PDB file of C-alpha atoms in Angstrom:
ATOM      1  CA  PRO A  21      20.836 -18.396 -36.301  1.00  0.00           C
ATOM      2  CA  GLY A  22      18.241 -18.471 -33.911  1.00  0.00           C
ATOM      3  CA  TYR A  23      19.836 -16.282 -31.698  1.00  0.00           C
ATOM      4  CA  GLU A  24      22.401 -13.197 -31.552  1.00  0.00           C
ATOM      5  CA  ASN A  25      25.959 -14.236 -30.357  1.00  0.00           C
ATOM      6  CA  THR A  26      27.156 -11.932 -27.371  1.00  0.00           C
ATOM      7  CA  ARG A  27      30.573 -11.194 -26.292  1.00  0.00           C
ATOM      8  CA  LYS A  28      31.714  -9.837 -23.079  1.00  0.00           C
ATOM      9  CA  THR A  29      34.126  -6.868 -23.156  1.00  0.00           C
ATOM     10  CA  ALA A  30      37.242  -7.623 -21.295  1.00  0.00           C
ATOM     11  CA  PHE A  31      37.815  -4.903 -18.524  1.00  0.00           C
ATOM     12  CA  CYS A  32      41.407  -3.313 -18.527  1.00  0.00           C
ATOM     13  CA  PRO A  33      42.393  -1.748 -15.222  1.00  0.00           C
ATOM     14  CA  LEU A  34      45.396   0.563 -15.118  1.00  0.00           C
ATOM     15  CA  SER A  35      48.271  -0.687 -13.195  1.00  0.00           C
ATOM     16  CA  ARG A  36      49.443   1.630 -10.293  1.00  0.00           C
ATOM     17  CA  SER A  37      53.010   1.146 -10.801  1.00  0.00           C
ATOM     18  CA  SER A  38      53.398   1.060 -14.571  1.00  0.00           C
ATOM     19  CA  LYS A  39      50.477   3.125 -15.408  1.00  0.00           C
ATOM     20  CA  VAL A  40      49.828   1.050 -18.351  1.00  0.00           C
ATOM     21  CA  ALA A  41      46.436  -0.752 -19.201  1.00  0.00           C
ATOM     22  CA  ARG A  42      46.613  -4.514 -18.103  1.00  0.00           C
ATOM     23  CA  CYS A  43      43.676  -6.609 -19.505  1.00  0.00           C
ATOM     24  CA  ALA A  44      42.901 -10.168 -18.605  1.00  0.00           C
ATOM     25  CA  VAL A  45      44.811 -11.761 -21.293  1.00  0.00           C
ATOM     26  CA  ASP A  46      48.036  -9.986 -19.293  1.00  0.00           C
ATOM     27  CA  THR A  47      47.548 -11.920 -16.007  1.00  0.00           C
ATOM     28  CA  PRO A  48      49.777 -14.534 -14.936  1.00  0.00           C
ATOM     29  CA  SER A  49      47.014 -17.006 -16.280  1.00  0.00           C
ATOM     30  CA  GLY A  50      48.058 -15.658 -19.844  1.00  0.00           C
ATOM     31  CA  GLY A  51      51.655 -16.350 -18.979  1.00  0.00           C
ATOM     32  CA  ASN A  52      52.696 -13.099 -19.957  1.00  0.00           C
ATOM     33  CA  MET A  53      53.786 -11.550 -16.647  1.00  0.00           C
ATOM     34  CA  PRO A  54      56.009 -13.235 -14.076  1.00  0.00           C
ATOM     35  CA  THR A  55      54.274 -14.084 -10.788  1.00  0.00           C
ATOM     36  CA  PHE A  56      56.248 -13.699  -7.400  1.00  0.00           C
ATOM     37  CA  SER A  57      56.591 -17.567  -6.143  1.00  0.00           C
ATOM     38  CA  ARG A  58      56.615 -16.730  -2.662  1.00  0.00           C
ATOM     39  CA  ILE A  59      53.389 -14.964  -2.415  1.00  0.00           C
ATOM     40  CA  LYS A  60      51.775 -17.188   0.082  1.00  0.00           C
ATOM     41  CA  VAL A  61      55.099 -17.803   2.102  1.00  0.00           C
ATOM     42  CA  TRP A  62      54.187 -16.838   5.730  1.00  0.00           C
ATOM     43  CA  ASP A  63      57.730 -15.898   6.962  1.00  0.00           C
ATOM     44  CA  PRO A  64      58.573 -12.382   5.975  1.00  0.00           C
ATOM     45  CA  TYR A  65      62.222 -13.216   5.744  1.00  0.00           C
ATOM     46  CA  LYS A  66      61.837 -16.109   3.833  1.00  0.00           C
ATOM     47  CA  ARG A  67      59.260 -14.199   1.395  1.00  0.00           C
ATOM     48  CA  LEU A  68      61.886 -11.622   0.797  1.00  0.00           C
ATOM     49  CA  GLY A  69      64.702 -14.162   0.730  1.00  0.00           C
ATOM     50  CA  ILE A  70      67.035 -12.873   3.289  1.00  0.00           C
ATOM     51  CA  SER A  71      68.342 -13.884   6.587  1.00  0.00           C
ATOM     52  CA  PRO A  72      66.613 -13.322  10.232  1.00  0.00           C
ATOM     53  CA  TYR A  73      69.502 -11.213  10.999  1.00  0.00           C
ATOM     54  CA  ALA A  74      69.504  -9.045   7.869  1.00  0.00           C
ATOM     55  CA  SER A  75      69.985  -5.364   8.367  1.00  0.00           C
ATOM     56  CA  GLU A  76      67.631  -2.789   7.359  1.00  0.00           C
ATOM     57  CA  GLU A  77      69.917  -2.178   4.306  1.00  0.00           C
ATOM     58  CA  GLU A  78      69.480  -5.707   3.027  1.00  0.00           C
ATOM     59  CA  ILE A  79      65.803  -5.488   3.672  1.00  0.00           C
ATOM     60  CA  TRP A  80      65.499  -2.364   1.618  1.00  0.00           C
ATOM     61  CA  GLY A  81      67.747  -3.904  -0.826  1.00  0.00           C
ATOM     62  CA  SER A  82      65.811  -7.096  -1.192  1.00  0.00           C
ATOM     63  CA  ARG A  83      62.405  -5.093  -1.380  1.00  0.00           C
ATOM     64  CA  ASN A  84      63.759  -2.808  -4.190  1.00  0.00           C
ATOM     65  CA  PHE A  85      65.145  -5.829  -6.354  1.00  0.00           C
ATOM     66  CA  LEU A  86      62.006  -8.082  -6.106  1.00  0.00           C
ATOM     67  CA  LEU A  87      59.871  -5.131  -6.922  1.00  0.00           C
ATOM     68  CA  GLU A  88      61.916  -4.515 -10.129  1.00  0.00           C
ATOM     69  CA  GLN A  89      61.358  -8.246 -10.914  1.00  0.00           C
ATOM     70  CA  TYR A  90      57.693  -8.150 -10.636  1.00  0.00           C
ATOM     71  CA  THR A  91      56.627  -4.628 -11.497  1.00  0.00           C
ATOM     72  CA  GLY A  92      53.116  -4.604 -13.061  1.00  0.00           C
ATOM     73  CA  HIS A  93      51.852  -7.873 -11.080  1.00  0.00           C
ATOM     74  CA  GLU A  94      49.764  -6.355  -8.465  1.00  0.00           C
ATOM     75  CA  ARG A  95      49.386  -9.536  -6.114  1.00  0.00           C
ATOM     76  CA  SER A  96      53.345 -10.037  -6.250  1.00  0.00           C
ATOM     77  CA  GLU A  97      53.906  -6.291  -5.576  1.00  0.00           C
ATOM     78  CA  GLU A  98      51.520  -6.367  -2.500  1.00  0.00           C
ATOM     79  CA  SER A  99      52.840  -9.442  -1.033  1.00  0.00           C
ATOM     80  CA  ILE A 100      56.390  -7.928  -1.244  1.00  0.00           C
ATOM     81  CA  GLU A 101      55.238  -4.804   0.114  1.00  0.00           C
ATOM     82  CA  ALA A 102      53.475  -6.576   3.062  1.00  0.00           C
ATOM     83  CA  ALA A 103      56.546  -8.497   4.054  1.00  0.00           C
ATOM     84  CA  PHE A 104      58.562  -5.441   3.933  1.00  0.00           C
ATOM     85  CA  GLU A 105      56.378  -3.470   6.137  1.00  0.00           C
ATOM     86  CA  LYS A 106      56.335  -6.234   8.551  1.00  0.00           C
ATOM     87  CA  LEU A 107      59.968  -6.525   8.758  1.00  0.00           C
ATOM     88  CA  LEU A 108      60.151  -2.929   9.167  1.00  0.00           C
ATOM     89  CA  MET A 109      57.918  -2.733  12.019  1.00  0.00           C
ATOM     90  CA  THR A 110      59.909  -5.692  13.643  1.00  0.00           C
ATOM     91  CA  SER A 111      63.070  -3.556  12.960  1.00  0.00           C
ATOM     92  CA  PHE A 112      61.569  -0.546  14.839  1.00  0.00           C
ATOM     93  CA  ARG A 113      60.131  -2.490  17.939  1.00  0.00           C
ATOM     94  CA  ARG A 114      63.527  -4.017  18.449  1.00  0.00           C
ATOM     95  CA  ARG A 115      65.438  -0.941  18.367  1.00  0.00           C
ATOM     96  CA  LYS A 116      62.912   0.723  20.651  1.00  0.00           C
ATOM     97  CA  LYS A 117      63.338  -2.158  22.981  1.00  0.00           C
ATOM     98  CA  GLU A 118      67.063  -2.132  22.893  1.00  0.00           C
ATOM     99  CA  LYS A 119      67.009   1.846  23.566  1.00  0.00           C
ATOM    100  CA  ILE A 120      64.596   1.105  26.672  1.00  0.00           C
ATOM    101  CA  ASN A 121      67.131  -1.675  27.865  1.00  0.00           C
ATOM    102  CA  LEU A 122      70.077   0.760  27.552  1.00  0.00           C
ATOM    103  CA  LYS A 123      68.151   3.493  29.452  1.00  0.00           C
ATOM    104  CA  SER A 124      67.505   1.099  32.115  1.00  0.00           C
ATOM    105  CA  ARG A 125      70.955  -0.197  32.648  1.00  0.00           C
ATOM    106  CA  LEU A 126      72.518   3.129  32.653  1.00  0.00           C
ATOM    107  CA  LYS A 127      69.920   4.348  35.200  1.00  0.00           C
ATOM    108  CA  LYS A 128      70.683   1.127  37.354  1.00  0.00           C
ATOM    109  CA  GLN A 129      74.329   1.865  36.994  1.00  0.00           C
ATOM    110  CA  VAL A 130      73.657   5.641  38.103  1.00  0.00           C
ATOM    111  CA  GLU A 131      71.789   4.113  41.358  1.00  0.00           C
ATOM    112  CA  GLU A 132      74.464   2.173  42.154  1.00  0.00           C
ATOM    113  CA  SER A 133      77.308   4.661  41.624  1.00  0.00           C
ATOM    114  CA  PRO A 134      79.044   6.350  44.747  1.00  0.00           C
ATOM    115  CA  PRO A 135      77.417   9.490  46.213  1.00  0.00           C
ATOM    116  CA  TRP A 136      79.965  11.905  44.976  1.00  0.00           C
ATOM    117  CA  PHE A 137      79.023  10.771  41.443  1.00  0.00           C
ATOM    118  CA  LYS A 138      75.401  11.249  41.910  1.00  0.00           C
ATOM    119  CA  ASN A 139      75.890  14.677  43.327  1.00  0.00           C
ATOM    120  CA  LEU A 140      78.033  15.417  40.259  1.00  0.00           C
ATOM    121  CA  LEU A 141      75.198  14.388  37.884  1.00  0.00           C
ATOM    122  CA  ASN A 142      72.887  16.821  39.633  1.00  0.00           C
ATOM    123  CA  PHE A 143      74.845  19.659  37.913  1.00  0.00           C
ATOM    124  CA  VAL A 144      74.562  17.992  34.438  1.00  0.00           C
ATOM    125  CA  GLU A 145      71.620  17.854  32.081  1.00  0.00           C
ATOM    126  CA  LEU A 146      71.514  16.529  28.349  1.00  0.00           C
ATOM    127  CA  PRO A 147      69.865  19.261  26.089  1.00  0.00           C
ATOM    128  CA  PRO A 148      68.146  18.600  22.727  1.00  0.00           C
ATOM    129  CA  LYS A 149      70.403  17.611  19.858  1.00  0.00           C
ATOM    130  CA  ASP A 150      69.751  20.736  17.783  1.00  0.00           C
ATOM    131  CA  VAL A 151      71.083  22.896  20.792  1.00  0.00           C
ATOM    132  CA  ILE A 152      74.242  20.430  21.309  1.00  0.00           C
ATOM    133  CA  PHE A 153      74.875  20.642  17.496  1.00  0.00           C
ATOM    134  CA  ARG A 154      74.384  24.586  17.282  1.00  0.00           C
ATOM    135  CA  ARG A 155      76.813  25.101  20.210  1.00  0.00           C
ATOM    136  CA  LEU A 156      79.335  22.548  18.742  1.00  0.00           C
ATOM    137  CA  PHE A 157      79.379  24.325  15.428  1.00  0.00           C
ATOM    138  CA  LEU A 158      79.957  27.751  17.186  1.00  0.00           C
ATOM    139  CA  PHE A 159      82.989  26.616  19.417  1.00  0.00           C
ATOM    140  CA  ALA A 160      84.324  24.649  16.434  1.00  0.00           C
ATOM    141  CA  PHE A 161      84.178  27.919  14.279  1.00  0.00           C
ATOM    142  CA  MET A 162      85.893  29.852  16.814  1.00  0.00           C
ATOM    143  CA  GLY A 163      88.654  26.830  16.788  1.00  0.00           C
ATOM    144  CA  GLY A 164      88.932  27.046  13.103  1.00  0.00           C
ATOM    145  CA  TRP A 165      88.872  30.731  13.110  1.00  0.00           C
ATOM    146  CA  SER A 166      91.759  30.802  15.578  1.00  0.00           C
ATOM    147  CA  ILE A 167      93.874  28.242  13.278  1.00  0.00           C
ATOM    148  CA  MET A 168      93.456  30.352  10.400  1.00  0.00           C
ATOM    149  CA  ASN A 169      94.712  33.622  12.209  1.00  0.00           C
ATOM    150  CA  SER A 170      97.226  31.793  14.177  1.00  0.00           C
ATOM    151  CA  ALA A 171     100.135  33.383  11.842  1.00  0.00           C
ATOM    152  CA  GLU A 172      98.939  36.814  12.529  1.00  0.00           C
ATOM    153  CA  GLY A 173      98.444  36.782  16.349  1.00  0.00           C
ATOM    154  CA  GLY A 174      97.058  34.949  19.311  1.00  0.00           C
ATOM    155  CA  PRO A 175      93.558  33.737  19.830  1.00  0.00           C
ATOM    156  CA  ALA A 176      92.730  36.384  22.625  1.00  0.00           C
ATOM    157  CA  PHE A 177      89.736  38.056  20.702  1.00  0.00           C
ATOM    158  CA  GLN A 178      88.243  34.518  20.055  1.00  0.00           C
ATOM    159  CA  VAL A 179      88.616  33.210  23.538  1.00  0.00           C
ATOM    160  CA  ALA A 180      86.887  36.426  24.688  1.00  0.00           C
ATOM    161  CA  VAL A 181      83.909  35.969  22.268  1.00  0.00           C
ATOM    162  CA  SER A 182      83.637  32.278  23.122  1.00  0.00           C
ATOM    163  CA  LEU A 183      83.672  33.226  26.947  1.00  0.00           C
ATOM    164  CA  ALA A 184      80.972  35.899  26.498  1.00  0.00           C
ATOM    165  CA  ALA A 185      78.829  33.291  24.366  1.00  0.00           C
ATOM    166  CA  CYS A 186      79.372  30.488  27.132  1.00  0.00           C
ATOM    167  CA  ILE A 187      78.536  33.048  29.742  1.00  0.00           C
ATOM    168  CA  TYR A 188      75.099  34.145  27.632  1.00  0.00           C
ATOM    169  CA  PHE A 189      74.214  30.549  27.273  1.00  0.00           C
ATOM    170  CA  LEU A 190      74.540  30.054  30.963  1.00  0.00           C
ATOM    171  CA  ASN A 191      72.697  32.871  31.866  1.00  0.00           C
ATOM    172  CA  GLU A 192      69.723  31.818  29.835  1.00  0.00           C
ATOM    173  CA  LYS A 193      69.672  28.749  31.839  1.00  0.00           C
ATOM    174  CA  THR A 194      70.576  29.584  35.148  1.00  0.00           C
ATOM    175  CA  LYS A 195      68.754  33.030  35.141  1.00  0.00           C
ATOM    176  CA  SER A 196      72.005  34.235  37.232  1.00  0.00           C
ATOM    177  CA  LEU A 197      74.583  36.245  35.711  1.00  0.00           C
ATOM    178  CA  ALA A 198      77.111  35.992  38.670  1.00  0.00           C
ATOM    179  CA  ARG A 199      76.478  32.044  38.585  1.00  0.00           C
ATOM    180  CA  ALA A 200      76.995  32.010  34.674  1.00  0.00           C
ATOM    181  CA  SER A 201      80.148  34.054  34.859  1.00  0.00           C
ATOM    182  CA  ILE A 202      81.587  31.813  37.572  1.00  0.00           C
ATOM    183  CA  ILE A 203      81.010  28.804  35.435  1.00  0.00           C
ATOM    184  CA  GLY A 204      82.074  30.246  32.408  1.00  0.00           C
ATOM    185  CA  LEU A 205      85.386  31.541  33.972  1.00  0.00           C
ATOM    186  CA  GLY A 206      86.098  28.020  35.652  1.00  0.00           C
ATOM    187  CA  ALA A 207      85.541  26.250  32.455  1.00  0.00           C
ATOM    188  CA  LEU A 208      88.055  28.606  30.805  1.00  0.00           C
ATOM    189  CA  ALA A 209      90.585  28.392  33.567  1.00  0.00           C
ATOM    190  CA  SER A 210      90.160  24.662  33.575  1.00  0.00           C
ATOM    191  CA  GLY A 211      90.621  24.125  29.800  1.00  0.00           C
ATOM    192  CA  TRP A 212      93.540  26.440  29.742  1.00  0.00           C
ATOM    193  CA  ILE A 213      95.371  24.733  32.716  1.00  0.00           C
ATOM    194  CA  LEU A 214      94.921  21.388  31.322  1.00  0.00           C
ATOM    195  CA  GLY A 215      95.854  22.564  27.813  1.00  0.00           C
ATOM    196  CA  SER A 216      99.096  24.097  29.167  1.00  0.00           C
ATOM    197  CA  VAL A 217      99.962  20.490  30.911  1.00  0.00           C
ATOM    198  CA  VAL A 218      98.770  18.313  28.229  1.00  0.00           C
ATOM    199  CA  VAL A 219      99.849  20.234  24.902  1.00  0.00           C
ATOM    200  CA  PRO A 220     103.733  20.227  25.759  1.00  0.00           C
ATOM    201  CA  MET A 221     103.507  16.508  25.863  1.00  0.00           C
ATOM    202  CA  ILE A 222     102.132  16.262  22.210  1.00  0.00           C
ATOM    203  CA  PRO A 223     105.269  15.040  19.860  1.00  0.00           C
ATOM    204  CA  THR A 224     106.237  18.272  17.796  1.00  0.00           C
ATOM    205  CA  VAL A 225     106.108  16.223  14.414  1.00  0.00           C
ATOM    206  CA  LEU A 226     102.336  16.174  15.080  1.00  0.00           C
ATOM    207  CA  ILE A 227     101.965  19.810  15.511  1.00  0.00           C
ATOM    208  CA  HIS A 228     101.834  22.285  12.639  1.00  0.00           C
ATOM    209  CA  PRO A 229     104.853  24.718  12.650  1.00  0.00           C
ATOM    210  CA  THR A 230     102.410  27.921  12.964  1.00  0.00           C
ATOM    211  CA  TRP A 231     100.639  26.390  15.725  1.00  0.00           C
ATOM    212  CA  THR A 232     101.787  27.900  18.970  1.00  0.00           C
ATOM    213  CA  LEU A 233     101.329  26.593  22.622  1.00  0.00           C
ATOM    214  CA  GLU A 234      98.845  29.506  22.903  1.00  0.00           C
ATOM    215  CA  LEU A 235      96.770  28.641  20.168  1.00  0.00           C
ATOM    216  CA  LEU A 236      96.413  24.659  21.052  1.00  0.00           C
ATOM    217  CA  THR A 237      95.642  25.542  24.715  1.00  0.00           C
ATOM    218  CA  SER A 238      92.899  27.865  23.555  1.00  0.00           C
ATOM    219  CA  LEU A 239      91.476  24.772  21.424  1.00  0.00           C
ATOM    220  CA  VAL A 240      91.207  22.975  24.782  1.00  0.00           C
ATOM    221  CA  ALA A 241      89.503  25.985  26.348  1.00  0.00           C
ATOM    222  CA  TYR A 242      87.127  26.084  23.650  1.00  0.00           C
ATOM    223  CA  PHE A 243      86.184  22.452  24.379  1.00  0.00           C
ATOM    224  CA  PHE A 244      85.861  22.998  28.037  1.00  0.00           C
ATOM    225  CA  LEU A 245      83.609  26.040  27.306  1.00  0.00           C
ATOM    226  CA  PHE A 246      81.400  24.021  24.991  1.00  0.00           C
ATOM    227  CA  LEU A 247      80.876  21.313  27.690  1.00  0.00           C
ATOM    228  CA  ALA A 248      80.147  23.907  30.294  1.00  0.00           C
ATOM    229  CA  CYS A 249      77.624  26.111  28.311  1.00  0.00           C
ATOM    230  CA  THR A 250      75.910  22.867  26.749  1.00  0.00           C
ATOM    231  CA  PHE A 251      75.657  20.393  29.465  1.00  0.00           C
ATOM    232  CA  PHE A 252      75.890  22.391  32.966  1.00  0.00           C
ATOM    233  CA  LYS A 253      72.754  23.324  34.540  1.00  0.00           C
TER     234      LYS A 253
END
């Protein structure tokens, strides 16, 4: 009577995940929203409920499953995401370390290899992946084109185009048309000779009736041309 009753207005923030207003009565203290029971677990593997040897797919799966269970509870979501991000960083560092170790082992093996092998490596390089895939697609296309036209005639035109492409790519790297031509013709001859020797050894039951010796030999030649123009310096 002697004073006026005052009431505090409840503040209702928006949940980032559900975009629905949550008032103080909706918090875990109200009992209406489930709370992640492992919020304070220090080990991120135990927090997500997975093995220390879990794969990235299992880590993602556990993270998505838990977020679905505790959607709307901000502290639970933050705890799950924090453990998930920590495990992703651990996985990234492990992969990077394994990659470095692999390079170190390969480098050591090269250093311990015979002199002739080291001299051979001086003529080889590893181009970017996009270059490898583009050239692989080109020669695979030539192989498919030759197979599709196998009933109509030999693959002479496709072989000529492949040789020209190989010489073109080599000339771009070596800046010498003569050197590029020698390497390209050598790759074609090597592939053709090897194909002529290996193909007759393949059982006829494994070969399509319309595939001639010339066609199969050309497929081997395409592979050699791809190796030459992609990995030779």
